[in-house]
């Protein structure tokens, strides 16, 4: 079974600075998707960015970018020019491309990193 | 276009009571999922559906049942609620199994 580990329970960054959130995962598969979701206090799960494992190029979405290291099974999220609205829980998630007929057919989430933005 | 909606937003149950959580999506997605989120944890998959009339067990299915009678709706039932089922429940949907899942706003359930 795949596992996702977020080793930073909480991170703090000054507004306008850059912060990197870490995520590592364990899998024996070669094809999969990785995601970062943001969960603000409203509890809504919002997709931040997605990375397909077969793509060597790191995904970017405006101020959000990832550093995908497939061999190291690492998938970190970099937030540039941090804004107060970025304050939230951030979850890293793994999605297999194989249909297993069981628990692995959903997203496998890490435990999350609480990001605090200092004004 | 409302995306994924969940009803109710919050509910308090007594141990042994039953209830049904409703999830609806208007994106014509084939796949729908129910997750639960407990404090300090990521989301865990309860049940899911790969199409109208189909359901399958996820990682933590015990104590829950589901039904997908219509493509746009996915119901999660608790037949006899237990305090261990106190959690926040999220519904999600996706066009195909591998694609991005879009989440509803969550239902907070408290079982006393």
Coordinates of C-alpha atoms in Angstrom, one line a residue:
Chain A
X1 CA 0.0 0.0 0.0
X2 CA 1.1 3.5 -0.7
X3 CA 1.9 5.9 2.1
X4 CA 2.4 9.7 2.1
X5 CA 4.4 11.5 4.8
X6 CA 4.4 15.1 5.6
X7 CA 7.1 15.6 8.2
X8 CA 6.3 19.3 9.0
X9 CA 3.1 19.5 11.2
X10 CA 3.4 23.3 11.1
X11 CA 5.3 26.0 9.2
X12 CA 5.4 29.7 9.6
X13 CA 6.5 32.3 7.0
X14 CA 6.5 36.1 6.8
X15 CA 4.1 37.6 4.3
X16 CA 5.7 38.1 0.9
X17 CA 8.4 35.5 1.6
X18 CA 8.8 32.0 0.1
X19 CA 8.1 28.8 1.9
X20 CA 8.5 25.1 1.0
X21 CA 6.3 22.3 2.3
X22 CA 7.8 18.8 2.2
X23 CA 6.1 15.6 1.1
X24 CA 7.6 12.1 0.6
X25 CA 5.7 9.0 -0.5
X26 CA 6.3 5.3 -0.8
X27 CA 5.2 3.3 -3.8
X28 CA 6.3 0.5 -6.0
X29 CA 4.4 1.9 -9.0
X30 CA 5.9 3.9 -11.8
X31 CA 2.9 5.7 -13.0
X32 CA 0.8 7.8 -10.6
X33 CA -0.4 11.3 -9.9
X34 CA 0.5 13.6 -7.0
X35 CA -1.6 16.5 -5.7
X36 CA -1.4 19.3 -3.2
X37 CA -4.7 20.3 -1.7
X38 CA -5.3 23.4 0.4
X39 CA -7.8 23.3 3.3
X40 CA -8.6 26.8 4.7
X41 CA -10.6 27.2 8.0
X42 CA -13.8 26.9 5.9
X43 CA -12.8 23.2 5.5
X44 CA -13.3 23.2 1.8
X45 CA -10.6 21.1 0.0
X46 CA -9.2 23.1 -2.8
X47 CA -6.8 21.7 -5.5
X48 CA -3.6 23.7 -5.6
X49 CA -1.5 21.8 -8.1
X50 CA -1.2 18.4 -9.8
X51 CA 1.8 16.5 -11.1
X52 CA 1.8 13.5 -13.4
X53 CA 4.7 11.1 -12.6
X54 CA 5.5 10.5 -16.2
X55 CA 6.2 14.2 -16.7
X56 CA 9.7 15.3 -16.0
X57 CA 8.8 19.0 -15.9
X58 CA 7.7 20.4 -12.6
X59 CA 4.1 21.7 -12.4
X60 CA 3.5 25.4 -11.7
X61 CA 0.4 27.4 -11.0
X62 CA 1.1 31.1 -10.6
X63 CA 2.8 31.5 -7.2
X64 CA 2.7 27.7 -6.5
X65 CA 5.3 25.3 -7.9
X66 CA 6.5 21.8 -7.1
X67 CA 9.9 20.1 -6.9
X68 CA 9.2 16.6 -8.0
X69 CA 12.0 14.1 -7.5
X70 CA 10.8 10.8 -8.7
X71 CA 13.8 8.7 -7.7
X72 CA 13.8 10.2 -4.2
X73 CA 10.0 9.9 -4.0
X74 CA 9.8 13.5 -3.0
X75 CA 7.1 16.1 -3.9
X76 CA 7.6 19.5 -2.2
X77 CA 5.4 22.5 -2.7
X78 CA 6.9 26.0 -3.0
X79 CA 4.8 29.0 -2.3
X80 CA 6.3 32.3 -3.5
X81 CA 5.3 35.8 -2.4
X82 CA 3.2 34.3 0.5
X83 CA -0.1 36.0 1.1
X84 CA -2.4 36.1 4.1
X85 CA -4.9 34.1 2.1
X86 CA -2.4 31.2 1.8
X87 CA -2.9 30.4 5.5
X88 CA -4.4 26.9 5.6
X89 CA -3.7 23.2 6.1
X90 CA -1.9 21.8 3.1
X91 CA -2.3 18.1 2.2
X92 CA -0.1 16.1 -0.1
X93 CA -2.0 13.2 -1.9
X94 CA -1.1 10.3 -4.1
X95 CA -3.2 8.6 -6.7
X96 CA -2.4 5.3 -8.3
X97 CA -3.2 4.9 -12.0
X98 CA -4.1 1.3 -11.4
X99 CA -7.6 0.2 -10.5
X100 CA -7.4 -2.1 -7.4
X101 CA -11.0 -2.4 -6.4
X102 CA -10.3 -1.4 -2.9
X103 CA -8.9 1.3 -0.6
X104 CA -6.2 2.3 -3.0
X105 CA -8.7 3.6 -5.5
X106 CA -9.1 6.9 -3.7
X107 CA -6.5 9.5 -2.9
X108 CA -3.9 8.6 -0.2
X109 CA -3.3 11.7 1.9
X110 CA -0.6 12.8 4.2
X111 CA -1.5 14.2 7.6
X112 CA -1.1 17.7 6.5
X113 CA 1.0 20.8 7.3
X114 CA -0.5 23.8 9.0
X115 CA 0.8 26.9 7.2
X116 CA 0.8 30.2 9.2
X117 CA 1.4 33.5 7.5
X118 CA 2.9 36.2 9.7
X119 CA 1.9 39.7 8.6
Chain B
X1 CA -22.8 25.2 -11.8
X2 CA -22.7 24.3 -8.1
X3 CA -20.0 21.6 -8.3
X4 CA -20.2 19.2 -5.4
X5 CA -22.7 19.9 -2.7
X6 CA -23.4 18.0 0.6
X7 CA -26.4 17.9 2.9
X8 CA -26.5 18.5 5.8
X9 CA -23.6 20.8 6.8
X10 CA -23.7 19.7 10.5
X11 CA -25.6 17.1 12.5
X12 CA -25.7 15.8 16.0
X13 CA -26.7 12.2 16.6
X14 CA -27.2 10.0 19.6
X15 CA -25.5 6.6 19.7
X16 CA -27.6 4.1 17.9
X17 CA -29.4 6.6 15.7
X18 CA -29.3 6.4 11.9
X19 CA -28.8 9.0 9.3
X20 CA -28.0 9.6 5.6
X21 CA -25.6 12.1 4.2
X22 CA -26.4 13.2 0.7
X23 CA -23.8 14.2 -2.0
X24 CA -24.8 15.7 -5.3
X25 CA -22.6 16.8 -8.3
X26 CA -23.6 18.5 -11.4
X27 CA -20.4 17.9 -13.4
X28 CA -21.6 14.7 -15.0
X29 CA -18.7 12.8 -13.2
X30 CA -18.7 9.0 -13.3
X31 CA -16.8 8.5 -10.1
X32 CA -17.8 9.6 -6.6
X33 CA -16.2 9.1 -3.2
X34 CA -16.8 9.4 0.5
X35 CA -14.0 10.3 2.8
X36 CA -13.7 11.0 6.5
X37 CA -11.3 13.4 8.2
X38 CA -10.4 13.0 11.8
X39 CA -8.3 15.4 13.9
X40 CA -4.6 15.3 12.9
X41 CA -5.3 13.1 10.0
X42 CA -5.6 13.3 6.3
X43 CA -8.7 12.1 4.6
X44 CA -9.4 8.4 4.4
X45 CA -11.6 6.7 1.8
X46 CA -14.8 5.1 3.1
X47 CA -16.6 3.9 0.0
X48 CA -16.7 4.9 -3.6
X49 CA -18.6 4.4 -6.8
X50 CA -17.4 4.0 -10.4
X51 CA -20.8 4.6 -11.9
X52 CA -24.5 4.6 -11.4
X53 CA -25.6 1.5 -9.6
X54 CA -22.1 0.5 -8.5
X55 CA -20.3 0.8 -5.1
X56 CA -17.1 -0.4 -3.7
X57 CA -15.4 -0.5 -0.3
X58 CA -12.5 1.8 0.5
X59 CA -10.0 1.9 3.4
X60 CA -12.4 2.3 6.3
X61 CA -15.9 1.0 5.3
X62 CA -17.1 -0.6 8.5
X63 CA -20.3 0.9 9.9
X64 CA -21.2 2.6 6.7
X65 CA -23.3 1.8 3.6
X66 CA -23.7 3.7 0.4
X67 CA -25.9 3.8 -2.6
X68 CA -25.7 5.4 -6.1
X69 CA -29.1 5.1 -7.6
X70 CA -28.6 8.2 -9.8
X71 CA -25.4 9.3 -11.5
X72 CA -25.4 12.7 -9.8
X73 CA -26.1 11.5 -6.3
X74 CA -24.1 9.4 -3.8
X75 CA -25.6 8.6 -0.4
X76 CA -23.7 7.6 2.7
X77 CA -25.7 5.9 5.5
X78 CA -25.0 5.2 9.1
X79 CA -27.4 2.5 10.3
X80 CA -26.4 2.7 14.0
X81 CA -24.1 5.6 14.8
X82 CA -21.2 5.2 17.2
X83 CA -19.1 7.9 18.9
X84 CA -16.1 6.6 16.8
X85 CA -18.0 7.9 13.7
X86 CA -17.7 11.5 14.9
X87 CA -15.8 13.1 12.1
X88 CA -16.0 15.5 9.1
X89 CA -17.2 13.7 6.0
X90 CA -16.3 14.8 2.5
X91 CA -17.7 13.8 -0.8
X92 CA -15.7 14.1 -3.9
X93 CA -16.2 13.3 -7.6
X94 CA -14.0 12.9 -10.7
X95 CA -14.6 12.4 -14.4
X96 CA -12.4 9.3 -14.5
X97 CA -10.7 7.3 -11.8
X98 CA -7.3 8.8 -12.4
X99 CA -8.3 12.4 -12.8
X100 CA -8.5 15.2 -10.2
X101 CA -11.1 14.8 -7.5
X102 CA -13.3 17.8 -6.7
X103 CA -14.6 18.0 -3.1
X104 CA -17.7 19.1 -1.4
X105 CA -17.7 21.5 1.6
X106 CA -17.9 18.7 4.1
X107 CA -20.4 17.5 6.7
X108 CA -19.5 17.7 10.4
X109 CA -21.1 14.9 12.4
X110 CA -21.0 14.6 16.1
X111 CA -22.2 11.3 17.7
X112 CA -22.9 11.6 21.4

